[in-house]
Amino acid sequence: MPPYTHAIVREVPDAYAECLTLEAIDAPIDVPKAREQHAHFCAILAGLGLEVTRLEADESLPDCCFIEDTAVLVDDLAILTNPGAPSRIKEVEAVEKALHGIKPLAKILPPGTLDGGDVLVIGKTIYIGLSTRTNEAGIRQFAALVEPNGYAVVSVPVSGLLHLKSAVTYLGNGQVILAPAYVDPSFFKEYHLLELSEAEAYCANCLNVNGTILMPEGYEQVKKQIENLGFPVIELDMSEFKKGDGALTCKALLY
Ligand code: CIR
Protein backbone atom coordinates (compact mmCIF):
# COMPACT_ATOMS: atom_id res chain seq x y z
CA MET A 1 0.00 0.00 0.00
CA PRO A 2 1.75 3.15 -1.13
CA PRO A 3 1.94 6.16 1.17
CA TYR A 4 -0.83 8.52 0.10
CA THR A 5 -0.28 12.24 -0.25
CA HIS A 6 -3.50 13.26 -2.02
CA ALA A 7 -7.22 12.58 -1.90
CA ILE A 8 -9.94 13.58 -4.34
CA VAL A 9 -13.46 13.69 -2.95
CA ARG A 10 -16.75 14.88 -4.39
CA GLU A 11 -19.27 16.93 -2.46
CA VAL A 12 -22.71 15.64 -1.49
CA PRO A 13 -25.54 16.98 -3.71
CA ASP A 14 -29.05 17.78 -2.40
CA ALA A 15 -30.10 15.03 -4.81
CA TYR A 16 -28.24 12.52 -2.62
CA ALA A 17 -31.58 12.11 -0.84
CA GLU A 18 -32.69 10.23 -4.00
CA CYS A 19 -29.58 8.06 -4.40
CA LEU A 20 -29.67 4.43 -5.48
CA THR A 21 -30.30 1.97 -2.68
CA LEU A 22 -30.38 -1.83 -2.70
CA GLU A 23 -33.43 -1.84 -0.45
CA ALA A 24 -36.03 0.71 0.58
CA ILE A 25 -34.65 2.62 3.57
CA ASP A 26 -36.54 3.12 6.84
CA ALA A 27 -35.54 6.71 7.59
CA PRO A 28 -34.95 9.30 4.85
CA ILE A 29 -31.40 10.45 4.18
CA ASP A 30 -30.53 13.63 6.09
CA VAL A 31 -28.45 15.47 3.47
CA PRO A 32 -27.11 18.25 5.77
CA LYS A 33 -25.97 15.55 8.18
CA ALA A 34 -24.37 13.61 5.31
CA ARG A 35 -22.48 16.79 4.40
CA GLU A 36 -21.26 17.16 7.99
CA GLN A 37 -20.09 13.55 8.00
CA HIS A 38 -18.37 14.08 4.66
CA ALA A 39 -16.66 17.26 5.90
CA HIS A 40 -15.46 15.39 8.98
CA PHE A 41 -14.06 12.64 6.76
CA CYS A 42 -12.20 15.25 4.69
CA ALA A 43 -10.84 16.88 7.86
CA ILE A 44 -9.53 13.52 9.02
CA LEU A 45 -7.78 12.92 5.70
CA ALA A 46 -6.24 16.39 5.93
CA GLY A 47 -5.24 15.71 9.54
CA LEU A 48 -3.44 12.59 8.35
CA GLY A 49 -1.39 14.81 6.04
CA LEU A 50 -3.23 14.39 2.74
CA GLU A 51 -3.93 17.27 0.38
CA VAL A 52 -7.67 17.03 -0.25
CA THR A 53 -9.23 18.21 -3.53
CA ARG A 54 -12.99 18.63 -3.29
CA LEU A 55 -14.88 18.33 -6.58
CA GLU A 56 -18.22 20.10 -6.86
CA ALA A 57 -21.36 18.04 -6.55
CA ASP A 58 -23.60 17.66 -9.60
CA GLU A 59 -27.31 17.82 -8.81
CA SER A 60 -28.11 15.61 -11.81
CA LEU A 61 -25.97 12.83 -10.30
CA PRO A 62 -27.40 11.77 -6.90
CA ASP A 63 -24.62 9.25 -6.17
CA CYS A 64 -21.69 11.43 -7.25
CA CYS A 65 -20.20 11.66 -3.73
CA PHE A 66 -19.26 7.96 -4.03
CA ILE A 67 -16.25 8.91 -6.12
CA GLU A 68 -14.39 5.64 -5.61
CA ASP A 69 -16.64 3.94 -8.14
CA THR A 70 -15.53 6.19 -11.01
CA ALA A 71 -11.80 5.48 -11.15
CA VAL A 72 -9.12 3.10 -9.91
CA LEU A 73 -5.61 4.42 -9.40
CA VAL A 74 -2.93 1.77 -9.78
CA ASP A 75 0.68 2.89 -9.77
CA ASP A 76 1.03 5.42 -12.56
CA LEU A 77 -2.27 4.67 -14.23
CA ALA A 78 -5.77 5.98 -13.59
CA ILE A 79 -8.39 3.61 -14.94
CA LEU A 80 -11.67 5.42 -15.46
CA THR A 81 -14.55 3.06 -14.99
CA ASN A 82 -17.79 2.46 -16.80
CA PRO A 83 -20.08 2.28 -13.75
CA GLY A 84 -22.58 -0.57 -13.76
CA ALA A 85 -25.55 1.62 -12.84
CA PRO A 86 -26.61 3.66 -15.91
CA SER A 87 -27.50 6.68 -13.73
CA ARG A 88 -23.88 6.86 -12.57
CA ILE A 89 -22.05 6.75 -15.91
CA LYS A 90 -21.82 10.54 -16.29
CA GLU A 91 -20.12 10.85 -12.88
CA VAL A 92 -16.89 9.83 -14.60
CA GLU A 93 -16.63 13.03 -16.68
CA ALA A 94 -15.71 15.40 -13.83
CA VAL A 95 -13.34 12.82 -12.36
CA GLU A 96 -11.63 12.42 -15.72
CA LYS A 97 -11.06 16.19 -15.83
CA ALA A 98 -9.71 16.17 -12.27
CA LEU A 99 -7.28 13.34 -13.01
CA HIS A 100 -6.12 14.78 -16.30
CA GLY A 101 -2.45 15.68 -15.99
CA ILE A 102 -2.10 13.79 -12.70
CA LYS A 103 -1.82 10.31 -14.19
CA PRO A 104 -2.09 8.73 -17.64
CA LEU A 105 -5.71 7.73 -18.18
CA ALA A 106 -7.24 4.49 -19.44
CA LYS A 107 -10.91 3.62 -19.67
CA ILE A 108 -13.23 0.65 -19.21
CA LEU A 109 -15.52 0.58 -22.24
CA PRO A 110 -18.96 -0.96 -22.92
CA PRO A 111 -19.96 -3.74 -22.86
CA GLY A 112 -17.59 -3.85 -19.90
CA THR A 113 -18.86 -2.37 -16.65
CA LEU A 114 -16.85 -1.91 -13.50
CA ASP A 115 -17.28 0.02 -10.23
CA GLY A 116 -14.21 0.98 -8.22
CA GLY A 117 -15.92 -0.39 -5.11
CA ASP A 118 -15.36 -3.85 -6.57
CA VAL A 119 -11.59 -3.42 -6.88
CA LEU A 120 -9.42 -4.48 -3.95
CA VAL A 121 -5.67 -4.12 -4.44
CA ILE A 122 -3.43 -6.16 -2.14
CA GLY A 123 0.18 -5.90 -3.22
CA LYS A 124 0.45 -7.27 -6.71
CA THR A 125 -2.89 -9.08 -6.61
CA ILE A 126 -6.07 -7.27 -7.58
CA TYR A 127 -9.31 -8.91 -6.47
CA ILE A 128 -12.32 -7.75 -8.48
CA GLY A 129 -15.88 -8.42 -7.41
CA LEU A 130 -18.15 -9.98 -9.98
CA SER A 131 -21.22 -8.15 -8.83
CA THR A 132 -24.42 -6.59 -10.12
CA ARG A 133 -22.24 -3.59 -11.12
CA THR A 134 -19.04 -5.20 -12.46
CA ASN A 135 -19.21 -7.77 -15.26
CA GLU A 136 -16.74 -10.22 -16.76
CA ALA A 137 -15.99 -7.98 -19.74
CA GLY A 138 -15.09 -5.14 -17.36
CA ILE A 139 -12.79 -7.42 -15.38
CA ARG A 140 -11.10 -8.67 -18.58
CA GLN A 141 -10.45 -5.10 -19.74
CA PHE A 142 -9.10 -4.13 -16.33
CA ALA A 143 -6.81 -7.16 -16.27
CA ALA A 144 -5.42 -6.34 -19.73
CA LEU A 145 -4.50 -2.86 -18.44
CA VAL A 146 -2.71 -3.93 -15.25
CA GLU A 147 -1.21 -7.34 -16.08
CA PRO A 148 1.68 -5.81 -18.09
CA ASN A 149 2.73 -4.13 -14.82
CA GLY A 150 3.00 -7.48 -13.06
CA TYR A 151 -0.46 -7.58 -11.41
CA ALA A 152 -2.53 -10.74 -11.18
CA VAL A 153 -6.29 -10.26 -11.32
CA VAL A 154 -8.62 -12.59 -9.43
CA SER A 155 -12.36 -12.32 -9.91
CA VAL A 156 -14.44 -12.93 -6.78
CA PRO A 157 -18.22 -13.49 -6.83
CA VAL A 158 -20.14 -11.12 -4.54
CA SER A 159 -23.67 -11.79 -3.39
CA GLY A 160 -26.04 -9.95 -1.10
CA LEU A 161 -24.02 -6.72 -0.92
CA LEU A 162 -23.32 -4.04 -3.49
CA HIS A 163 -19.57 -4.35 -4.01
CA LEU A 164 -16.63 -6.59 -3.13
CA LYS A 165 -15.29 -3.95 -0.77
CA SER A 166 -18.65 -3.82 1.01
CA ALA A 167 -17.62 -7.26 2.31
CA VAL A 168 -13.81 -7.28 2.41
CA THR A 169 -10.95 -4.80 2.69
CA TYR A 170 -7.25 -4.92 3.43
CA LEU A 171 -5.98 -3.49 6.71
CA GLY A 172 -2.30 -3.85 5.85
CA ASN A 173 0.47 -6.09 7.26
CA GLY A 174 -1.09 -9.18 5.65
CA GLN A 175 -4.39 -8.64 7.49
CA VAL A 176 -7.73 -8.85 5.68
CA ILE A 177 -11.08 -8.00 7.30
CA LEU A 178 -14.12 -9.70 5.80
CA ALA A 179 -17.72 -10.76 6.26
CA PRO A 180 -17.94 -14.46 5.27
CA ALA A 181 -21.73 -14.20 4.92
CA TYR A 182 -21.13 -12.27 1.69
CA VAL A 183 -17.76 -13.31 0.32
CA ASP A 184 -15.98 -16.67 0.26
CA PRO A 185 -12.99 -16.43 2.65
CA SER A 186 -11.10 -19.10 0.71
CA PHE A 187 -10.18 -16.46 -1.90
CA PHE A 188 -8.15 -14.75 0.83
CA LYS A 189 -6.64 -17.76 2.59
CA GLU A 190 -3.07 -16.55 2.11
CA TYR A 191 -3.76 -13.63 4.49
CA HIS A 192 -4.59 -13.41 8.17
CA LEU A 193 -8.35 -13.05 8.35
CA LEU A 194 -10.42 -11.02 10.75
CA GLU A 195 -13.83 -12.57 10.15
CA LEU A 196 -16.95 -10.61 11.06
CA SER A 197 -20.41 -11.78 11.97
CA GLU A 198 -23.28 -10.85 9.69
CA ALA A 199 -24.29 -8.13 12.17
CA GLU A 200 -20.81 -6.62 11.92
CA ALA A 201 -20.58 -6.85 8.12
CA TYR A 202 -20.80 -3.10 7.54
CA CYS A 203 -17.43 -2.57 9.19
CA ALA A 204 -15.73 -4.93 6.74
CA ASN A 205 -15.24 -1.71 4.79
CA CYS A 206 -12.29 -0.03 6.45
CA LEU A 207 -9.91 2.46 4.90
CA ASN A 208 -6.19 2.32 5.62
CA VAL A 209 -4.68 5.80 5.29
CA ASN A 210 -0.94 5.47 5.73
CA GLY A 211 -1.26 2.97 8.55
CA THR A 212 -4.27 4.46 10.35
CA ILE A 213 -7.51 2.53 9.97
CA LEU A 214 -10.66 4.56 9.42
CA MET A 215 -13.74 2.53 10.33
CA PRO A 216 -17.45 3.18 10.91
CA GLU A 217 -18.37 3.91 14.53
CA GLY A 218 -20.54 1.56 16.54
CA TYR A 219 -18.49 -1.64 16.30
CA GLU A 220 -16.62 -1.55 19.60
CA GLN A 221 -15.58 -5.22 19.58
CA VAL A 222 -14.16 -5.03 16.06
CA LYS A 223 -12.41 -1.76 16.88
CA LYS A 224 -10.63 -3.48 19.78
CA GLN A 225 -9.65 -6.39 17.54
CA ILE A 226 -8.15 -4.03 14.98
CA GLU A 227 -6.30 -2.09 17.68
CA ASN A 228 -4.99 -5.36 19.12
CA LEU A 229 -3.49 -6.07 15.70
CA GLY A 230 -1.44 -2.92 16.18
CA PHE A 231 -3.33 -0.43 14.02
CA PRO A 232 -4.35 3.01 15.24
CA VAL A 233 -8.09 3.45 14.58
CA ILE A 234 -10.27 6.47 13.87
CA GLU A 235 -14.04 5.91 13.98
CA LEU A 236 -16.46 7.90 11.86
CA ASP A 237 -20.20 8.38 11.95
CA MET A 238 -21.32 6.90 8.62
CA SER A 239 -25.08 6.78 9.23
CA GLU A 240 -26.17 8.80 6.20
CA PHE A 241 -23.82 7.03 3.81
CA LYS A 242 -24.78 3.60 5.10
CA LYS A 243 -28.39 4.40 4.14
CA GLY A 244 -27.16 4.89 0.55
CA ASP A 245 -25.16 1.61 0.60
CA GLY A 246 -21.95 3.61 0.77
CA ALA A 247 -19.00 2.97 3.02
CA LEU A 248 -15.67 4.55 3.87
CA THR A 249 -13.59 3.60 0.88
CA CYS A 250 -16.21 4.91 -1.55
CA LYS A 251 -15.79 8.53 -0.48
CA ALA A 252 -12.29 9.20 -1.80
CA LEU A 253 -9.73 8.46 -4.46
CA LEU A 254 -6.34 8.27 -2.78
CA TYR A 255 -2.95 8.55 -4.43
C1 CIR B 1 -24.87 3.08 -5.47
O1 CIR B 1 -25.81 2.29 -5.33
O2 CIR B 1 -24.18 3.08 -6.47
C2 CIR B 1 -24.61 4.07 -4.38
N1 CIR B 1 -25.82 4.42 -3.72
C3 CIR B 1 -23.61 3.53 -3.38
C4 CIR B 1 -22.23 3.34 -3.94
C5 CIR B 1 -21.25 2.96 -2.89
N2 CIR B 1 -19.97 2.78 -3.45
C6 CIR B 1 -18.98 2.13 -2.87
O3 CIR B 1 -19.13 1.60 -1.79
N3 CIR B 1 -17.84 2.03 -3.52
mmCIF file of C-alpha atoms and ligand atoms in Angstrom, residues 16 19-22 62-63 66-69 85 87-88 91 115-118 133 162-163 165-166 205 241 243-251, ligand 1:
data_model
loop_
_atom_site.group_PDB
_atom_site.id
_atom_site.type_symbol
_atom_site.label_atom_id
_atom_site.label_comp_id
_atom_site.label_asym_id
_atom_site.label_seq_id
_atom_site.Cartn_x
_atom_site.Cartn_y
_atom_site.Cartn_z
ATOM 1 C CA TYR A 16 -28.238 12.515 -2.619
ATOM 2 C CA CYS A 19 -29.581 8.064 -4.396
ATOM 3 C CA LEU A 20 -29.668 4.432 -5.481
ATOM 4 C CA THR A 21 -30.298 1.966 -2.684
ATOM 5 C CA LEU A 22 -30.379 -1.831 -2.700
ATOM 6 C CA PRO A 62 -27.402 11.774 -6.900
ATOM 7 C CA ASP A 63 -24.621 9.251 -6.175
ATOM 8 C CA PHE A 66 -19.260 7.961 -4.033
ATOM 9 C CA ILE A 67 -16.249 8.912 -6.121
ATOM 10 C CA GLU A 68 -14.389 5.638 -5.607
ATOM 11 C CA ASP A 69 -16.637 3.940 -8.140
ATOM 12 C CA ALA A 85 -25.551 1.625 -12.842
ATOM 13 C CA SER A 87 -27.504 6.676 -13.733
ATOM 14 C CA ARG A 88 -23.881 6.856 -12.570
ATOM 15 C CA GLU A 91 -20.115 10.852 -12.882
ATOM 16 C CA ASP A 115 -17.281 0.017 -10.232
ATOM 17 C CA GLY A 116 -14.205 0.985 -8.222
ATOM 18 C CA GLY A 117 -15.922 -0.391 -5.114
ATOM 19 C CA ASP A 118 -15.356 -3.848 -6.571
ATOM 20 C CA ARG A 133 -22.240 -3.594 -11.121
ATOM 21 C CA LEU A 162 -23.316 -4.044 -3.489
ATOM 22 C CA HIS A 163 -19.572 -4.346 -4.015
ATOM 23 C CA LYS A 165 -15.289 -3.946 -0.767
ATOM 24 C CA SER A 166 -18.653 -3.825 1.014
ATOM 25 C CA ASN A 205 -15.236 -1.711 4.786
ATOM 26 C CA PHE A 241 -23.817 7.028 3.808
ATOM 27 C CA LYS A 243 -28.388 4.400 4.136
ATOM 28 C CA GLY A 244 -27.162 4.895 0.551
ATOM 29 C CA ASP A 245 -25.158 1.608 0.604
ATOM 30 C CA GLY A 246 -21.948 3.614 0.773
ATOM 31 C CA ALA A 247 -19.000 2.970 3.022
ATOM 32 C CA LEU A 248 -15.674 4.550 3.874
ATOM 33 C CA THR A 249 -13.592 3.598 0.878
ATOM 34 C CA CYS A 250 -16.205 4.911 -1.547
ATOM 35 C CA LYS A 251 -15.794 8.526 -0.482
HETATM 36 C C1 CIR B 1 -24.871 3.079 -5.468
HETATM 37 O O1 CIR B 1 -25.808 2.291 -5.328
HETATM 38 O O2 CIR B 1 -24.177 3.075 -6.470
HETATM 39 C C2 CIR B 1 -24.606 4.066 -4.381
HETATM 40 N N1 CIR B 1 -25.817 4.422 -3.723
HETATM 41 C C3 CIR B 1 -23.611 3.532 -3.379
HETATM 42 C C4 CIR B 1 -22.231 3.345 -3.936
HETATM 43 C C5 CIR B 1 -21.252 2.956 -2.890
HETATM 44 N N2 CIR B 1 -19.969 2.781 -3.450
HETATM 45 C C6 CIR B 1 -18.981 2.129 -2.867
HETATM 46 O O3 CIR B 1 -19.134 1.596 -1.789
HETATM 47 N N3 CIR B 1 -17.839 2.030 -3.518
#
